[in-house]
Amino acid sequence: EITGLFLETVVALFTIPEEYESKLLKDSFEGIGTNEDKIIEILCSKNGEEIAALKQAYKKCNFNYLFFI
C-alpha cells in the first residue's frame, strides 16, 4: 500500500498528462478559495494547442466545460 506524495507521483506517472493536469485544475477550483499558484503553473506553461488538449481532457474527465480558457 502506498500513500502520500509517493502515491501522487505514481498516479502522475501512469496518467495521461492532460488528464492529470485537468484533475489538478479541478482540485484547484474546489473548496473555499482557489489555488491560484497551481492554476498559473499549469496554464502559463502551455501554448494554444496544449490548452485546447487540456480543455478536452477537462471536459472528458470532469463532465464539465472549462469556460475561462
XYZ file of C-alpha atoms in Angstrom:
69
model
C 0.000 0.000 0.000
C 1.307 3.427 -0.957
C 0.189 6.800 0.326
C 1.066 10.463 0.354
C 3.395 12.103 -2.104
C 4.629 8.749 -3.405
C 1.065 7.803 -4.364
C 0.582 11.162 -6.091
C 3.829 10.639 -8.027
C 2.830 7.132 -9.139
C -0.595 8.345 -10.268
C 1.016 11.228 -12.191
C 3.409 8.869 -13.964
C 0.668 6.456 -15.054
C -1.906 9.062 -16.117
C -2.102 10.876 -19.438
C -0.584 14.334 -18.760
C -3.638 16.309 -19.906
C -5.958 14.194 -17.751
C -3.706 14.551 -14.716
C -3.439 18.311 -15.178
C -7.216 18.583 -15.591
C -7.593 16.795 -12.248
C -5.143 19.243 -10.691
C -7.135 22.160 -12.116
C -10.396 20.752 -10.790
C -8.834 20.305 -7.353
C -7.566 23.908 -7.530
C -11.082 25.225 -8.175
C -12.848 23.240 -5.437
C -13.378 24.254 -1.854
C -13.147 27.648 -0.277
C -10.997 29.872 -2.462
C -8.786 28.707 -5.269
C -5.175 27.714 -5.560
C -4.042 30.417 -7.970
C -0.403 29.330 -7.874
C -1.261 25.865 -9.160
C -3.585 27.260 -11.847
C -0.926 29.702 -13.050
C 1.754 26.995 -13.021
C -0.367 24.715 -15.202
C -1.810 27.245 -17.657
C 1.076 29.660 -18.198
C 3.405 26.940 -19.416
C 1.056 25.911 -22.257
C 0.714 27.031 -25.848
C -2.633 27.213 -27.687
C -2.665 23.579 -28.825
C -1.794 22.297 -25.360
C -4.541 24.411 -23.784
C -7.050 23.039 -26.301
C -5.986 19.484 -25.409
C -6.282 20.336 -21.713
C -9.798 21.704 -22.270
C -10.837 18.465 -23.980
C -9.359 16.361 -21.186
C -11.088 18.504 -18.537
C -14.400 18.123 -20.308
C -13.887 14.361 -20.705
C -12.732 13.678 -17.144
C -14.971 16.049 -15.220
C -18.080 16.207 -17.418
C -17.864 19.956 -17.297
C -16.609 22.736 -19.524
C -13.688 24.970 -18.680
C -15.192 28.328 -19.657
C -12.405 30.747 -18.920
C -9.821 29.244 -21.255
